[in-house]
Coordinates of C-alpha atoms in Angstrom, one line a residue:
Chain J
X1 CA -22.0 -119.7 10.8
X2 CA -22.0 -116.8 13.5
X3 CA -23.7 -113.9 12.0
X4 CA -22.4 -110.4 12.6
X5 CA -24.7 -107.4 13.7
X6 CA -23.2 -103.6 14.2
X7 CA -25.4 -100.8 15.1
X8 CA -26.3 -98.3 14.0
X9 CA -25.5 -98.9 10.2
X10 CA -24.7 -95.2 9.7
X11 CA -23.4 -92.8 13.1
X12 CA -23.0 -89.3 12.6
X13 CA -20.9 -87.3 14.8
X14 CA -18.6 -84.1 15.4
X15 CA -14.5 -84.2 15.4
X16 CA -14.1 -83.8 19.2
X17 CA -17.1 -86.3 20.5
X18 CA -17.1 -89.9 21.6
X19 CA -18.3 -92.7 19.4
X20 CA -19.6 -95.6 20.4
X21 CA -19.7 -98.8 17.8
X22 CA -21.8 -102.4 18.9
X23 CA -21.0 -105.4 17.6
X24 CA -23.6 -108.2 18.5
X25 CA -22.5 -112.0 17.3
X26 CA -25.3 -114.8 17.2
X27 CA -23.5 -117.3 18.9
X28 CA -20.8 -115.9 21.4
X29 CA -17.3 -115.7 20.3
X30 CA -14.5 -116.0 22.7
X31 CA -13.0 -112.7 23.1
X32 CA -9.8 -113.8 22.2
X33 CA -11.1 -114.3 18.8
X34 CA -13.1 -110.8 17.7
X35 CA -11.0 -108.1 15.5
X36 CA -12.4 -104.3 14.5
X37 CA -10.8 -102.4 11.1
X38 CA -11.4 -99.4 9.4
X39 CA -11.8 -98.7 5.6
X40 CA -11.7 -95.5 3.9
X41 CA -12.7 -94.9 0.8
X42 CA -11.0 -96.7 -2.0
X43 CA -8.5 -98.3 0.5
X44 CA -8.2 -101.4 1.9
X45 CA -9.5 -102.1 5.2
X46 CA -6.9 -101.6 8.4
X47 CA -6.7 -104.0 11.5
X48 CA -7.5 -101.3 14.8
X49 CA -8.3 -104.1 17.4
X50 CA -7.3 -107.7 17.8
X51 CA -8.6 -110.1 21.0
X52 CA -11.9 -107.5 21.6
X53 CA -9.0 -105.1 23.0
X54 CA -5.6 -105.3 22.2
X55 CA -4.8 -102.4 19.8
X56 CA -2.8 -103.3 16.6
X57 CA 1.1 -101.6 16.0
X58 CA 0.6 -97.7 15.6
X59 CA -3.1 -97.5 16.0
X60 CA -3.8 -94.5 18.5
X61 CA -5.0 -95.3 22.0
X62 CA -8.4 -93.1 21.3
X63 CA -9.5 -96.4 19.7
X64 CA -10.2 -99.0 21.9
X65 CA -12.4 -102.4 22.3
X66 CA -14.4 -104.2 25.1
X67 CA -16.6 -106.7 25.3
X68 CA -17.5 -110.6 25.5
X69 CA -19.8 -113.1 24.4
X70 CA -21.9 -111.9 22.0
X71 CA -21.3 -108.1 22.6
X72 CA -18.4 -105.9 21.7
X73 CA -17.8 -102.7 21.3
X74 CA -15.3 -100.0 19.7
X75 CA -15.1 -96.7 21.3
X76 CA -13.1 -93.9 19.8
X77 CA -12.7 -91.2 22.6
X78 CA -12.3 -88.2 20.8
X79 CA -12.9 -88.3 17.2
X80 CA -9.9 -87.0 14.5
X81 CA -11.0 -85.7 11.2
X82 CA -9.0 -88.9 9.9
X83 CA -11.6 -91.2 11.7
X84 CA -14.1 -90.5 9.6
X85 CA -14.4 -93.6 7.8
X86 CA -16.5 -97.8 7.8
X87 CA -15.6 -100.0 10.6
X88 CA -16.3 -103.4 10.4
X89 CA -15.9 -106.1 13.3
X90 CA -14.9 -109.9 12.5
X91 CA -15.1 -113.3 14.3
X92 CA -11.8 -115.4 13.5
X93 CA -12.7 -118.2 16.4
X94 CA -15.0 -120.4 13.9
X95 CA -15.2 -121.3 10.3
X96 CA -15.9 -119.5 8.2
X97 CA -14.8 -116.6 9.6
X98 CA -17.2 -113.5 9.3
X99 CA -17.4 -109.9 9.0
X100 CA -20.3 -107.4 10.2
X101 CA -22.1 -105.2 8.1
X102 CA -20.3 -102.5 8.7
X103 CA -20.8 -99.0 10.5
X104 CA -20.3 -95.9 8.7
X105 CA -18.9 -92.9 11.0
X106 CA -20.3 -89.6 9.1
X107 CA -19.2 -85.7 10.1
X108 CA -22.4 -84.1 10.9
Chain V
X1 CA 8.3 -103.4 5.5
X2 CA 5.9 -106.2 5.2
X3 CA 3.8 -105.5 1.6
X4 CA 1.2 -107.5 -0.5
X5 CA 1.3 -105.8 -4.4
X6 CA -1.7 -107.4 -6.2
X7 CA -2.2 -108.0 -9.8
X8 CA -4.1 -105.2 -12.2
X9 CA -8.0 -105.1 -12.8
X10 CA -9.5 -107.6 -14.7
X11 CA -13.0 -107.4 -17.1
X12 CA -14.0 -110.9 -17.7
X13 CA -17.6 -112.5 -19.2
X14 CA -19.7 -114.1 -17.8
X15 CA -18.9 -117.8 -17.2
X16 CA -14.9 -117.4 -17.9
X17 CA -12.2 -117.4 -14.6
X18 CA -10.0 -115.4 -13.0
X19 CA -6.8 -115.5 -11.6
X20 CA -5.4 -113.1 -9.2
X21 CA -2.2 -112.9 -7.9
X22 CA -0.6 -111.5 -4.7
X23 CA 3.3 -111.0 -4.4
X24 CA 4.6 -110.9 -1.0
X25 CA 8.1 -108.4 0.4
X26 CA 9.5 -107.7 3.8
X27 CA 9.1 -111.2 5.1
X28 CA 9.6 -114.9 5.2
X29 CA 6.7 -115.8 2.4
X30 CA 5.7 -119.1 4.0
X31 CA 5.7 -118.3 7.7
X32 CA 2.0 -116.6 7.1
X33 CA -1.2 -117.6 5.8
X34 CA -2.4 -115.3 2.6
X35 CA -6.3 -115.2 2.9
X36 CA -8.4 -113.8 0.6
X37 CA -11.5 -111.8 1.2
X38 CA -13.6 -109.5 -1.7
X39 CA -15.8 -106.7 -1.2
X40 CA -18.5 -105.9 -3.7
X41 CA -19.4 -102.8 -5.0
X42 CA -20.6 -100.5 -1.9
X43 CA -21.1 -103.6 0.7
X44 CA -19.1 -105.6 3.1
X45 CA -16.3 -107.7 2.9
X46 CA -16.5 -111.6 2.6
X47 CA -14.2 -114.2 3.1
X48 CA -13.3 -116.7 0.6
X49 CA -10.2 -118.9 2.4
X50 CA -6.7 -119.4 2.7
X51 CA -3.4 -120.7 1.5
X52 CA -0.7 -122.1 3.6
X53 CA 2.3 -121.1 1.4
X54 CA 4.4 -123.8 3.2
X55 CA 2.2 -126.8 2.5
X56 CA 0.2 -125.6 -0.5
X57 CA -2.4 -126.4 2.1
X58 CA -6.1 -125.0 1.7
X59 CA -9.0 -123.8 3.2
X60 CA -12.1 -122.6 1.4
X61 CA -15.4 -120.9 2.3
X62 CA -18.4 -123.5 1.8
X63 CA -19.7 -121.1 -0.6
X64 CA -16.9 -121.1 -3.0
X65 CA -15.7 -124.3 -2.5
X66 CA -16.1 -125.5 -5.8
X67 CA -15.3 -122.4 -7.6
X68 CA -12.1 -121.3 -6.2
X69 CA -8.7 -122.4 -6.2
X70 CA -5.9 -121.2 -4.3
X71 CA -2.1 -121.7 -5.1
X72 CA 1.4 -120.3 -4.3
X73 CA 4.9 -120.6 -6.4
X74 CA 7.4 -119.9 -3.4
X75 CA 10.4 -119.3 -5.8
X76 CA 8.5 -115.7 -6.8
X77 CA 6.7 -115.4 -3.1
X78 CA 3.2 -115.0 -4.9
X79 CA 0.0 -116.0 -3.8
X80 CA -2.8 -117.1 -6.8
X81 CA -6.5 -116.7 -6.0
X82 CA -8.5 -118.3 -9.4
X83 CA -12.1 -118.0 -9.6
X84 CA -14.6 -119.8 -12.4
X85 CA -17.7 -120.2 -13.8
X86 CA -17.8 -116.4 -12.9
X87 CA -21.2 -114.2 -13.1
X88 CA -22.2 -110.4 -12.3
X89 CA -22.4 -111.5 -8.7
X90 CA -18.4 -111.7 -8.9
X91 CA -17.7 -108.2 -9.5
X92 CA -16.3 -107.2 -6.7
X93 CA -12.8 -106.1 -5.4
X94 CA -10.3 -108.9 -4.2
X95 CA -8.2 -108.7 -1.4
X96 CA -5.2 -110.7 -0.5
X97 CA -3.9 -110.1 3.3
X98 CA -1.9 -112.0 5.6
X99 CA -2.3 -113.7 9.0
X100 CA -1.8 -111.2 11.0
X101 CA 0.7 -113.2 14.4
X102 CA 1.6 -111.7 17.9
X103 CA 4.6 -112.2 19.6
X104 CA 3.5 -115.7 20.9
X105 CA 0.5 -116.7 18.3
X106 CA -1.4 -116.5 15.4
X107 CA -5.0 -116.0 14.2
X108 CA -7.1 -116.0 11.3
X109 CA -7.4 -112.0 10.8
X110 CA -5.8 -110.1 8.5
X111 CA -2.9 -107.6 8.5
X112 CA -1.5 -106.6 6.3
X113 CA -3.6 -106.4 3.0
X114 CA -2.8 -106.1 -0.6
X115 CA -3.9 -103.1 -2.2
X116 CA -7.3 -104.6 -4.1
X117 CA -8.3 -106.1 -7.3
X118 CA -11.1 -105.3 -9.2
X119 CA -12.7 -107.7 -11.4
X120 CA -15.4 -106.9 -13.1
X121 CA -17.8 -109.7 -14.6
X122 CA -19.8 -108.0 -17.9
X123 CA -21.2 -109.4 -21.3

């Protein structure tokens, strides 16, 4: 199965800066096949970024995703207090489909 | 709108199953595949397979293969996740979300999702 790695486990930032979220698969993934969503506490999670970079219906365009092969990212250009939340990536190319660990975006 | 309502929270022992259900609004019920995925207390989220409400086809992890079943009834547009020979290591909260479809395809990622189950495996 392709294993999912995000760094760092835990990012802690200010409302108003840039973050940065990696994604690193063990076997590449074909881009059109790699998804990012956000859960906040006691919700369920929410689908951000479909196809490494097409952003979902209604999600603002401070999120977006790049990447390829076995590196992806999700950058949030200016963080909202709202953001503030665990983002976890997903492979949907090959069964069984698999998450990351997650990354948790702190205030500092 | 396009809305997954899941069943209530369930306490089970060890070794019983659970069912789960997941009713469907807003849409055709069998155009989209209902996965489900759980999350257990304070980690990740892991998927568990899907239905295809049209066929009654299915597709299960390896790991729960010969645990879980998955069913539909399409006159009430629900969705039935069952789970067996459950143990501590199944408490956890259960999603049910949909295939989540372009304009011009479909993929095997979810949107939207069903607000959560909890079940909760204790002696």
């Amino acid at each position: 199965e392709i294993v999912l790695t995000q760094s760092p486990d835990t990012l802690s930032l200010s409302p108003g800066e840039r973050a940065t979220l990696s994604c690193r698969a063990s076997q590449s993934v074909s881009s059109t096949y790699l998804a990012w969503y956000q859960q906040k506490p006691g919700q369920a999670p929410r689908l951000l970024i479909y196809g490494a970079s097409s952003r979902a219906t209604g999600i603002p365009d401070r999120f977006s995703g790049s990447g390829s092969g076995t590196d992806f990212t999700l950058t949030i250009s200016r963080l909202e207090p709202e953001d503030f939340a665990v983002y976890y990536c997903q492979q949907y190319g090959r069964s069984p489909i698999t998450f990351g660990q997650g990354t948790r975006l702190e205030i500092k | 709108q396009v809305q997954l309502v899941q069943s209530g929270a369930e306490v089970k022992k060890p070794g019983a199953s659970v069912r789960v259900s997941c009713k469907a609004s807003g849409y055709t019920f069998t155009s989209f595949y209902i996965h489900w995925v759980r999350q257990a207390p304070g980690q990740g989220l892991e998927w568990m397979g899907w239905i295809n409400p049209k066929s009654g086809g299915t597709n299960y992890a390896q790991k729960f293969q010969d645990r879980v079943t998955m069913t539909r009834d399409t006159s009430i547009r629900t969705a039935y996740m069952e789970l067996s020979r459950l143990n501590s290591d199944d408490t956890a909260v259960y999603y049910c979300a949909s295939q989540f479809c372009t304009s011009t395809s479909c993929g095997n990622l979810f949107d939207p999702w069903g607000q959560g189950t909890l079940v909760t495996v204790s002696s």
